[in-house]
Coordinates of C-alpha atoms in Angstrom, one line a residue:
Chain H
M1 CA 137.5 58.4 166.7
K2 CA 140.1 60.4 168.6
D3 CA 141.7 59.1 171.8
R4 CA 140.5 60.8 174.9
T5 CA 143.8 61.6 176.6
N6 CA 145.2 64.7 178.1
S7 CA 148.7 63.8 177.0
G8 CA 147.6 65.7 173.9
W9 CA 148.8 68.8 175.8
L10 CA 152.3 67.5 175.6
F11 CA 152.2 67.6 171.8
V12 CA 150.7 71.1 171.6
A13 CA 152.9 72.4 174.4
P14 CA 155.8 73.8 172.2
A15 CA 153.2 75.6 170.0
V16 CA 151.6 77.1 173.2
V17 CA 154.9 78.3 174.5
L18 CA 155.9 79.9 171.2
L19 CA 152.6 81.6 170.7
S20 CA 152.7 82.8 174.3
I21 CA 155.9 84.6 173.6
V22 CA 154.9 86.2 170.3
G23 CA 151.2 86.6 170.9
L24 CA 149.9 86.3 174.5
I25 CA 152.6 88.3 176.4
P26 CA 152.4 91.2 173.9
L27 CA 148.7 91.1 174.1
I28 CA 148.7 91.2 177.9
T29 CA 151.2 94.2 177.7
V30 CA 148.8 96.0 175.4
I31 CA 145.8 95.4 177.7
N32 CA 147.9 96.7 180.6
Y33 CA 148.9 99.9 178.8
S34 CA 145.4 100.6 177.7
F35 CA 144.4 101.6 181.3
F36 CA 147.2 104.1 181.7
E37 CA 148.1 107.7 180.6
I38 CA 151.6 107.3 179.4
F39 CA 154.0 110.1 178.6
I40 CA 157.1 108.1 178.6
L41 CA 157.0 104.4 179.4
D42 CA 158.5 104.7 182.9
Q43 CA 156.1 107.3 184.0
R44 CA 152.4 106.4 183.8
F45 CA 149.1 107.1 185.6
W46 CA 146.2 104.8 186.0
I47 CA 143.1 106.2 184.3
G48 CA 141.0 103.1 184.1
L49 CA 138.6 102.9 181.2
E50 CA 138.9 106.5 180.0
W51 CA 140.6 105.7 176.7
Y52 CA 138.0 103.1 175.9
G53 CA 135.3 105.7 176.6
D54 CA 137.0 108.2 174.4
I55 CA 137.2 105.8 171.5
I56 CA 133.7 104.3 171.8
R57 CA 132.2 107.8 172.0
S58 CA 134.1 109.2 169.0
D59 CA 132.4 109.5 165.7
R60 CA 135.7 108.9 164.0
F61 CA 135.9 105.3 165.4
W62 CA 132.4 104.4 164.3
S63 CA 132.8 105.9 160.8
S64 CA 136.1 104.0 160.4
F65 CA 134.4 100.9 161.6
A66 CA 131.6 101.4 159.1
R67 CA 134.1 102.0 156.3
S68 CA 136.0 98.9 157.1
A69 CA 132.8 96.8 157.4
V70 CA 131.7 98.0 153.9
F71 CA 135.1 97.5 152.5
S72 CA 135.3 93.9 153.8
T73 CA 131.8 93.1 152.6
L74 CA 132.7 94.3 149.1
V75 CA 135.9 92.3 149.2
L76 CA 134.1 89.1 150.1
V77 CA 131.3 89.7 147.6
I78 CA 133.8 90.2 144.8
Q79 CA 136.7 87.9 145.7
I80 CA 134.9 84.7 147.0
P81 CA 132.6 84.2 143.9
L82 CA 135.5 85.2 141.6
G83 CA 137.9 82.8 143.3
V84 CA 135.4 79.9 143.1
A85 CA 134.7 80.7 139.5
I86 CA 138.4 80.8 138.5
A87 CA 139.1 77.6 140.4
L88 CA 136.2 75.9 138.5
C89 CA 137.7 77.2 135.2
I90 CA 141.2 75.6 135.7
P91 CA 141.6 73.1 132.9
K92 CA 142.5 69.4 133.4
G93 CA 145.9 68.1 132.5
K94 CA 149.0 68.3 134.7
F95 CA 150.9 70.8 132.6
W96 CA 148.0 73.3 132.4
I97 CA 147.1 73.0 136.0
G98 CA 150.7 73.7 137.1
L99 CA 151.1 76.6 134.7
V100 CA 147.8 78.3 135.6
L101 CA 148.3 77.9 139.3
A102 CA 151.8 79.3 139.1
L103 CA 150.7 82.3 137.1
V104 CA 147.7 83.0 139.2
A105 CA 149.6 82.9 142.5
L106 CA 152.3 85.4 141.3
P107 CA 150.6 88.5 142.9
L108 CA 150.9 86.8 146.3
L109 CA 154.7 87.0 146.0
V110 CA 155.0 90.8 145.6
P111 CA 156.3 92.7 148.7
W112 CA 153.3 94.4 150.2
N113 CA 154.8 97.9 150.3
M114 CA 155.3 97.7 146.5
I115 CA 151.7 96.8 145.7
P116 CA 150.3 100.4 145.9
L117 CA 153.3 101.6 143.9
L118 CA 152.7 99.1 141.2
W119 CA 149.1 100.0 140.9
L120 CA 149.6 103.7 140.9
G121 CA 152.2 103.1 138.2
L122 CA 149.8 101.0 136.2
L123 CA 147.1 103.7 136.3
N124 CA 149.4 106.6 135.4
P125 CA 147.8 108.1 132.3
E126 CA 151.1 108.8 130.7
T127 CA 153.3 105.8 131.5
G128 CA 151.0 103.1 132.9
I129 CA 149.6 100.3 130.6
L130 CA 146.1 100.6 132.1
G131 CA 146.3 104.4 132.3
Q132 CA 147.2 104.7 128.7
I133 CA 144.5 102.3 127.5
M134 CA 141.9 104.2 129.5
A135 CA 143.2 107.5 128.2
T136 CA 142.7 106.4 124.6
F137 CA 139.0 105.9 125.6
G138 CA 139.0 109.3 127.2
W139 CA 138.6 107.8 130.7
S140 CA 140.7 108.9 133.6
I141 CA 141.0 107.6 137.1
D142 CA 141.2 110.3 139.8
W143 CA 142.3 108.5 142.9
K144 CA 143.4 111.7 144.6
L145 CA 140.1 113.6 144.8
S146 CA 137.2 111.3 144.1
A147 CA 136.3 109.1 147.0
A148 CA 134.5 106.5 144.8
Q149 CA 137.5 106.2 142.5
T150 CA 139.9 105.8 145.4
W151 CA 137.7 103.0 146.7
A152 CA 137.7 101.4 143.2
V153 CA 141.5 101.5 143.0
I154 CA 141.9 100.0 146.5
L155 CA 139.3 97.3 145.8
A156 CA 140.9 96.4 142.4
M157 CA 144.3 96.3 144.1
D158 CA 143.1 94.0 146.9
T159 CA 141.2 91.8 144.4
W160 CA 144.4 91.5 142.3
H161 CA 146.5 90.7 145.4
W162 CA 144.3 88.2 147.2
T163 CA 141.8 86.5 144.9
S164 CA 144.7 84.1 144.1
L165 CA 144.6 82.8 147.6
V166 CA 140.9 82.1 147.3
V167 CA 141.6 80.3 144.0
L168 CA 144.4 78.1 145.6
L169 CA 142.2 77.2 148.5
C170 CA 139.1 76.4 146.4
Y171 CA 141.1 74.5 143.8
S172 CA 142.6 72.3 146.5
G173 CA 139.1 71.7 147.8
L174 CA 137.9 70.7 144.4
T175 CA 140.7 68.1 143.9
T176 CA 139.5 66.2 147.0
I177 CA 136.3 65.2 145.1
P178 CA 136.5 61.6 143.8
T179 CA 135.9 61.2 140.1
S180 CA 133.2 58.7 140.8
Y181 CA 131.0 61.5 142.0
Y182 CA 131.2 63.2 138.6
Q183 CA 130.6 59.9 136.8
A184 CA 127.5 59.3 139.0
A185 CA 126.3 62.8 138.2
D186 CA 126.9 62.2 134.5
I187 CA 124.8 59.0 134.6
D188 CA 122.0 60.9 136.4
G189 CA 122.1 63.5 133.7
A190 CA 123.0 66.4 136.0
G191 CA 123.9 69.7 134.3
P192 CA 126.9 71.9 135.2
W193 CA 124.8 73.9 137.7
Q194 CA 123.5 70.9 139.5
V195 CA 127.0 69.4 139.7
F196 CA 128.2 72.6 141.2
R197 CA 125.3 73.0 143.6
H198 CA 125.2 69.4 144.9
I199 CA 128.7 68.0 144.5
Q200 CA 131.3 70.8 144.3
L201 CA 129.8 73.4 146.6
P202 CA 129.3 71.0 149.6
K203 CA 132.9 69.8 149.2
L204 CA 134.1 73.4 149.2
Q205 CA 132.4 74.4 152.4
H206 CA 135.4 74.0 154.7
V207 CA 138.0 75.7 152.4
L208 CA 135.5 78.4 151.7
L209 CA 135.0 79.1 155.3
M210 CA 138.7 79.4 155.8
A211 CA 138.9 81.7 152.7
V212 CA 136.1 83.8 154.1
L213 CA 137.8 84.1 157.5
L214 CA 141.2 85.0 156.1
R215 CA 139.9 87.4 153.5
F216 CA 137.4 89.0 156.0
M217 CA 140.0 89.7 158.7
D218 CA 142.8 90.7 156.4
S219 CA 140.6 93.2 154.6
F220 CA 138.9 94.5 157.7
M221 CA 142.4 95.4 159.1
I222 CA 143.9 96.5 155.8
Y223 CA 146.8 98.8 156.4
T224 CA 150.0 98.5 154.4
E225 CA 148.3 98.6 151.0
A226 CA 145.5 101.0 151.6
F227 CA 147.4 103.9 153.2
P228 CA 149.9 104.8 150.4
I229 CA 147.2 105.1 147.8
N230 CA 145.8 108.3 149.2
A231 CA 146.9 108.6 152.8
G232 CA 143.3 107.8 154.0
G233 CA 141.9 110.5 151.8
P234 CA 140.1 112.2 150.1
S235 CA 139.0 113.9 153.3
G236 CA 139.1 110.6 155.3
A237 CA 137.0 108.5 152.9
T238 CA 139.5 105.7 153.0
M239 CA 140.5 105.9 156.7
F240 CA 140.0 102.3 157.7
L241 CA 140.3 100.9 161.3
A242 CA 144.0 99.9 161.1
V243 CA 144.9 103.1 159.4
D244 CA 143.6 105.0 162.5
L245 CA 145.6 102.7 164.7
G246 CA 148.7 103.2 162.6
E247 CA 148.3 107.0 163.0
D248 CA 148.0 106.6 166.8
I249 CA 151.1 104.5 167.0
K250 CA 153.1 106.8 164.8
A251 CA 152.2 109.7 167.1
F252 CA 153.4 107.7 170.1
N253 CA 150.0 107.8 171.8
Y254 CA 150.7 104.7 173.8
G255 CA 147.5 104.7 175.9
P256 CA 144.9 105.4 173.1
S257 CA 146.7 103.1 170.7
A258 CA 146.7 100.3 173.3
A259 CA 143.0 100.7 174.0
R260 CA 142.3 100.7 170.2
S261 CA 144.4 97.5 169.9
V262 CA 142.4 95.8 172.6
I263 CA 139.1 96.9 170.9
Y264 CA 140.4 95.5 167.6
F265 CA 141.4 92.3 169.3
L266 CA 137.9 91.9 170.7
I267 CA 136.6 92.2 167.2
V268 CA 139.1 89.5 166.1
L269 CA 137.9 87.2 168.9
T270 CA 134.2 87.7 167.9
V271 CA 135.0 86.8 164.3
A272 CA 137.0 83.8 165.3
W273 CA 134.2 82.7 167.6
L274 CA 131.6 83.0 164.8
F275 CA 134.0 81.1 162.6
T276 CA 134.3 78.1 164.9
K277 CA 130.5 78.2 165.5
A278 CA 130.0 78.0 161.7
Q279 CA 132.4 75.2 161.4
S280 CA 130.8 73.1 164.1
V281 CA 127.4 73.7 162.5
L282 CA 128.8 72.4 159.2
D283 CA 130.3 69.4 161.0
T284 CA 127.1 68.4 162.8
D285 CA 125.2 68.8 159.4
R286 CA 127.6 66.4 157.8
E287 CA 127.4 63.9 160.6
A288 CA 123.6 64.1 160.5
K289 CA 123.7 63.3 156.8
T290 CA 126.1 60.4 157.0
S291 CA 124.5 58.6 159.9
Chain U
M1 CA 122.2 72.4 125.5
T2 CA 123.8 75.4 123.9
L3 CA 125.0 76.5 127.3
A4 CA 126.7 73.2 128.0
R5 CA 128.5 73.6 124.7
A6 CA 129.5 77.2 125.3
L7 CA 130.7 76.5 128.8
P8 CA 134.2 75.3 128.0
I9 CA 134.8 78.4 125.9
L10 CA 133.4 80.7 128.5
K11 CA 135.7 79.1 131.1
I12 CA 138.8 79.6 129.0
A13 CA 137.8 83.2 128.3
L14 CA 137.3 83.9 132.0
L15 CA 140.5 82.2 133.0
T16 CA 142.5 84.1 130.3
L17 CA 141.0 87.4 131.4
F18 CA 141.9 86.7 135.0
I19 CA 145.5 85.7 134.2
V20 CA 145.9 88.9 132.2
F21 CA 144.6 90.9 135.2
A22 CA 146.9 89.0 137.5
I23 CA 150.1 89.6 135.5
L24 CA 149.4 93.0 134.0
P25 CA 151.0 95.0 136.9
L26 CA 153.9 92.5 136.9
V27 CA 154.4 92.9 133.2
Q28 CA 154.7 96.7 133.6
M29 CA 157.1 96.2 136.6
T30 CA 159.3 93.8 134.6
M31 CA 159.4 96.2 131.6
L32 CA 160.4 99.1 133.8
S33 CA 163.1 97.1 135.4
F34 CA 164.9 96.9 132.1
V35 CA 164.8 100.6 131.4
V36 CA 167.0 103.5 132.5
T37 CA 165.0 105.8 134.7
L38 CA 167.7 108.0 136.0
S39 CA 170.1 109.4 133.4
T40 CA 173.8 109.0 133.9
D41 CA 176.8 110.1 131.8
D42 CA 176.5 107.3 129.2
S43 CA 172.8 106.5 129.2
Q44 CA 169.5 108.3 128.5
I45 CA 166.2 107.9 130.3
G46 CA 164.2 105.3 128.4
D47 CA 167.2 103.3 127.1
L48 CA 167.0 99.5 127.5
T49 CA 169.5 98.3 130.0
L50 CA 170.6 95.6 132.3
A51 CA 172.2 98.1 134.6
N52 CA 169.4 98.0 137.2
Y53 CA 170.1 94.4 137.8
A54 CA 173.8 95.0 137.9
N55 CA 173.2 97.7 140.4
I56 CA 171.5 95.3 142.8
W57 CA 174.6 93.2 142.8
S58 CA 176.9 96.2 143.3
D59 CA 175.0 97.7 146.2
P60 CA 176.1 96.1 149.5
N61 CA 172.8 97.1 151.2
L62 CA 170.7 95.3 148.6
R63 CA 172.9 92.3 148.6
S64 CA 172.7 91.9 152.3
A65 CA 168.9 92.5 152.2
F66 CA 168.6 89.4 150.0
V67 CA 170.7 87.4 152.4
N68 CA 168.6 88.7 155.4
S69 CA 165.3 87.8 153.7
I70 CA 166.4 84.3 152.9
A71 CA 167.9 83.9 156.4
Y72 CA 164.8 84.9 158.3
M73 CA 162.6 82.9 156.0
L74 CA 164.7 79.7 156.6
I75 CA 164.8 80.3 160.4
N76 CA 161.1 80.9 160.5
I77 CA 160.4 77.6 158.7
C78 CA 162.9 75.8 160.9
I79 CA 161.0 77.0 164.0
T80 CA 157.5 76.7 162.7
V81 CA 157.4 73.3 161.1
P82 CA 159.0 71.3 163.9
V83 CA 156.7 73.0 166.4
A84 CA 153.6 72.6 164.2
I85 CA 154.0 68.9 163.5
P86 CA 153.5 67.5 167.0
A87 CA 150.8 70.1 167.6
A88 CA 149.0 69.1 164.4
Y89 CA 149.3 65.4 165.4
G90 CA 147.9 66.2 168.9
F91 CA 144.9 68.1 167.4
S92 CA 144.2 65.4 164.8
R93 CA 144.5 62.2 166.9
M94 CA 143.7 63.2 170.5
S95 CA 140.9 64.9 172.3
F96 CA 142.0 66.6 175.4
V97 CA 140.6 69.1 177.9
G98 CA 140.4 72.5 176.2
D99 CA 141.4 71.3 172.7
K100 CA 138.6 73.2 171.0
Q101 CA 139.3 76.4 173.0
L102 CA 143.0 76.2 172.2
F103 CA 142.4 75.8 168.5
F104 CA 140.1 78.8 168.7
A105 CA 142.9 80.8 170.4
F106 CA 145.4 79.8 167.7
I107 CA 142.9 81.0 165.0
A108 CA 142.4 84.2 166.9
F109 CA 146.2 84.8 166.8
R110 CA 146.4 84.0 163.1
I111 CA 143.9 86.7 162.3
T112 CA 145.1 89.3 164.7
P113 CA 146.5 92.2 162.6
P114 CA 150.2 92.6 163.3
V115 CA 149.8 96.4 163.8
V116 CA 147.8 95.6 167.0
L117 CA 150.9 94.0 168.6
T118 CA 153.7 96.0 167.1
L119 CA 154.5 98.2 170.2
P120 CA 154.8 95.4 172.8
I121 CA 156.5 93.0 170.4
F122 CA 159.1 95.7 169.8
Q123 CA 159.6 96.2 173.6
L124 CA 159.7 92.5 174.3
F125 CA 162.1 91.7 171.5
S126 CA 164.4 94.6 172.6
A127 CA 164.4 93.1 176.1
L128 CA 165.3 89.7 174.6
G129 CA 167.9 91.4 172.4
V130 CA 166.6 90.1 169.1
V131 CA 165.7 93.4 167.4
N132 CA 167.7 94.5 164.3
S133 CA 168.4 90.9 163.6
V134 CA 166.9 88.3 161.3
F135 CA 166.0 86.1 164.2
G136 CA 163.6 88.8 165.5
I137 CA 161.6 88.8 162.3
A138 CA 161.6 85.0 162.1
L139 CA 160.2 84.8 165.6
A140 CA 157.6 87.5 165.2
H141 CA 156.3 85.9 162.0
C142 CA 155.5 82.7 164.0
L143 CA 152.4 84.6 165.2
F144 CA 150.6 84.0 161.9
N145 CA 152.7 81.2 160.4
L146 CA 152.4 78.7 163.3
P147 CA 148.6 78.6 163.4
I148 CA 148.3 78.3 159.7
S149 CA 150.9 75.5 159.6
I150 CA 149.1 73.6 162.3
W151 CA 145.9 74.0 160.4
I152 CA 147.4 72.7 157.1
L153 CA 149.4 69.9 158.6
Q154 CA 146.5 68.7 160.7
G155 CA 144.5 68.1 157.5
F156 CA 147.3 66.0 156.1
I157 CA 147.7 63.9 159.3
S158 CA 143.9 63.4 159.6
A159 CA 144.0 61.9 156.0
I160 CA 146.2 59.1 157.2
P161 CA 144.2 56.2 158.5
K162 CA 144.4 55.7 162.2
E163 CA 145.1 52.0 161.8
V164 CA 148.7 53.0 160.8
D165 CA 149.2 54.5 164.2
E166 CA 147.7 51.6 166.0
T167 CA 149.8 49.0 164.2
A168 CA 153.0 50.9 165.0
F169 CA 152.0 51.2 168.7
L170 CA 151.4 47.4 168.9
D171 CA 154.9 46.9 167.4
G172 CA 156.2 48.9 170.4
Y173 CA 156.8 52.3 168.9
S174 CA 156.5 55.3 171.2
K175 CA 154.5 58.2 169.9
P176 CA 157.5 60.5 169.3
R177 CA 159.3 57.7 167.5
F178 CA 156.2 56.9 165.5
I179 CA 156.0 60.5 164.4
W180 CA 159.6 60.5 163.3
T181 CA 159.7 57.1 161.5
F182 CA 156.2 56.6 160.1
L183 CA 154.3 59.9 160.1
L184 CA 157.0 62.2 158.7
P185 CA 157.7 60.3 155.4
Q186 CA 153.9 60.2 154.8
I187 CA 153.3 63.9 155.2
V188 CA 156.2 65.2 153.1
P189 CA 153.8 66.8 150.6
G190 CA 152.1 68.4 153.6
I191 CA 155.3 69.8 155.0
A192 CA 156.2 71.2 151.5
V193 CA 152.8 72.9 151.2
T194 CA 153.2 74.3 154.8
A195 CA 156.7 75.6 154.1
F196 CA 155.4 77.2 151.0
F197 CA 152.6 79.0 152.8
C198 CA 155.0 80.1 155.5
F199 CA 157.2 81.5 152.8
M200 CA 154.3 83.2 151.1
F201 CA 153.0 85.0 154.2
S202 CA 156.4 85.8 155.6
W203 CA 158.5 86.9 152.6
V204 CA 156.3 89.8 151.7
E205 CA 155.2 90.9 155.2
V206 CA 156.2 94.5 156.1
V207 CA 154.7 95.6 159.4
F208 CA 156.9 93.5 161.7
A209 CA 159.8 93.7 159.3
R210 CA 159.7 97.5 159.6
I211 CA 159.5 97.9 163.3
L212 CA 162.0 95.2 164.1
T213 CA 164.8 96.4 161.7
T214 CA 165.5 100.0 162.2
T215 CA 169.3 99.8 161.8
N216 CA 170.3 96.3 160.9
G217 CA 169.0 93.1 159.4
K218 CA 166.7 94.9 156.9
P219 CA 164.8 92.5 154.6
I220 CA 164.2 93.2 150.9
S221 CA 161.0 95.1 151.4
M222 CA 162.6 97.5 153.7
A223 CA 165.7 97.8 151.5
I224 CA 163.3 98.9 148.7
N225 CA 161.8 101.5 151.0
A226 CA 165.3 102.9 151.6
L227 CA 165.7 103.4 147.9
F228 CA 163.1 106.1 147.9
G229 CA 164.6 109.6 148.3
F230 CA 165.2 112.9 146.6
Q231 CA 166.0 111.1 143.3
T232 CA 164.4 107.7 143.1
D233 CA 165.7 105.3 140.6
I234 CA 162.3 103.6 139.8
G235 CA 164.0 101.2 137.4
L236 CA 166.2 99.9 140.2
V237 CA 163.2 99.7 142.6
M238 CA 161.4 97.6 140.0
A239 CA 164.5 95.4 139.4
V240 CA 164.8 94.7 143.1
T241 CA 161.1 93.8 143.2
V242 CA 161.4 91.4 140.3
A243 CA 164.5 89.9 141.8
S244 CA 162.6 89.5 145.1
M245 CA 159.9 87.5 143.4
I246 CA 162.3 85.0 141.8
P247 CA 162.8 82.7 144.9
G248 CA 159.0 82.6 145.3
A249 CA 158.4 81.9 141.6
V250 CA 160.9 79.1 141.7
L251 CA 159.3 77.6 144.8
L252 CA 155.9 78.0 143.2
F253 CA 157.1 76.1 140.1
L254 CA 158.5 73.3 142.2
M255 CA 155.4 73.1 144.3
R256 CA 152.9 73.3 141.5
N257 CA 152.0 69.6 141.5
H258 CA 151.6 69.5 145.3
L259 CA 149.4 72.5 145.2
S260 CA 147.4 71.0 142.3
R261 CA 146.9 67.7 144.1
G262 CA 145.2 69.7 146.8
F263 CA 145.9 70.1 150.4
R264 CA 143.3 69.6 153.1
V265 CA 142.1 72.0 155.7
G266 CA 141.5 70.4 159.0
T267 CA 139.0 70.9 161.8
V268 CA 138.9 70.1 165.4

């Protein structure tokens, strides 16, 4: 059991101070700006909730929201099962584990602004490896004009970039399972599916929840990688939430971009809240089982 | 029964496919980095060459970009880890008023997209005088690195039996001294994993890196951006990218056994 003592605050105080500087103060500034019409930063007029009204009423916001939601759902549906599957496939033996993990994690080390470039290069029908292979089959990817294919490229790119993180998290979850569990399952004659369902999956719950949270939020607010593929096109089909915000900031629309930031932060809070709820449900389930 | 026999083969096949998928763009990148892509007096486009790598070394901007990236990385780890260790200890061993809410706030900051906070962070950091320097990036990256570090470290600390703490306290150790002499040696793998994750999220980040370094202190990712222009030497761009991945690859190789032994993810 944990000690009940408020001296715990002393230990977390440095972290609170640091996050106040880099997180809380900027956040309060953004909230403040979102209520003003700002031409230059020294000259501003209080306009209350007008920016919020504009954004909430605009079709553009809701269609970006819907696109981001669909994109994140697809990302989770593809990357989480794939990540779990790959983690389960990693062979035993120190050498192979090290080699496989090191190879699998390489995409995580590429600078983010290079990722769209690498993928566009790869898909180039004349010079790219994948483009050439597809050209010999007579296929071509048209990421400029076809919305579905732009989506496919961005999804493939995101899957390439981030599934490794899911694999790392899941694999670390799997290694916390004692071998005696597997031996017991073997004696009971459990098949691979039953082992997965009743031993591996329950042990993966916590890391999976973390993987889902990180993947959901990062894909929901995808910016650096998605924009260079087709600048939000064709005709706005890949304008995601963060791309809209990026455009506002580039145009120096301080007020609207601040209001947009606050709305996005409220989304973040909601997701974080759902996450902690899910975690406490898992914890009470576990306590109920062990007691 | 046939399924059970086919399973190992299926596993290897799936894994091989995934690894091919994971390294295919990197293979093309590496190949391009050894090719002349901008013809000069004594070389033709398409020739094999090491000139791209030599050009990294001879370009002072690129050289300083590597120094900047490594500098802000190290500063970030030196800020994040010492701040995260006591916090992780607090969350894992003590329950205090508002601990759950505070943990929730930390998670919320971790998943806040950097683009939301770019403008005020730029203003605040200008006021503090840390823009255009590696220190600014190092500080800004604490926004996502600190929460994740606390989270990972807390899992490692919670795995140590509480009796260890209690024995030390009976022997008259204060809590800070206990953390220093007993806890730290035990969570070295945890610190290594934490530092690796800080590196991984920070090394490749571009949103803060872009707004905080308009004139000076540019990291590698921004130095790559600066290479694009009227005549872009794609071979050089690829060579810089390959070179930028080398420190990470080395770390990954050194860390492989810690990562494979698994790290724990804590809860409050």
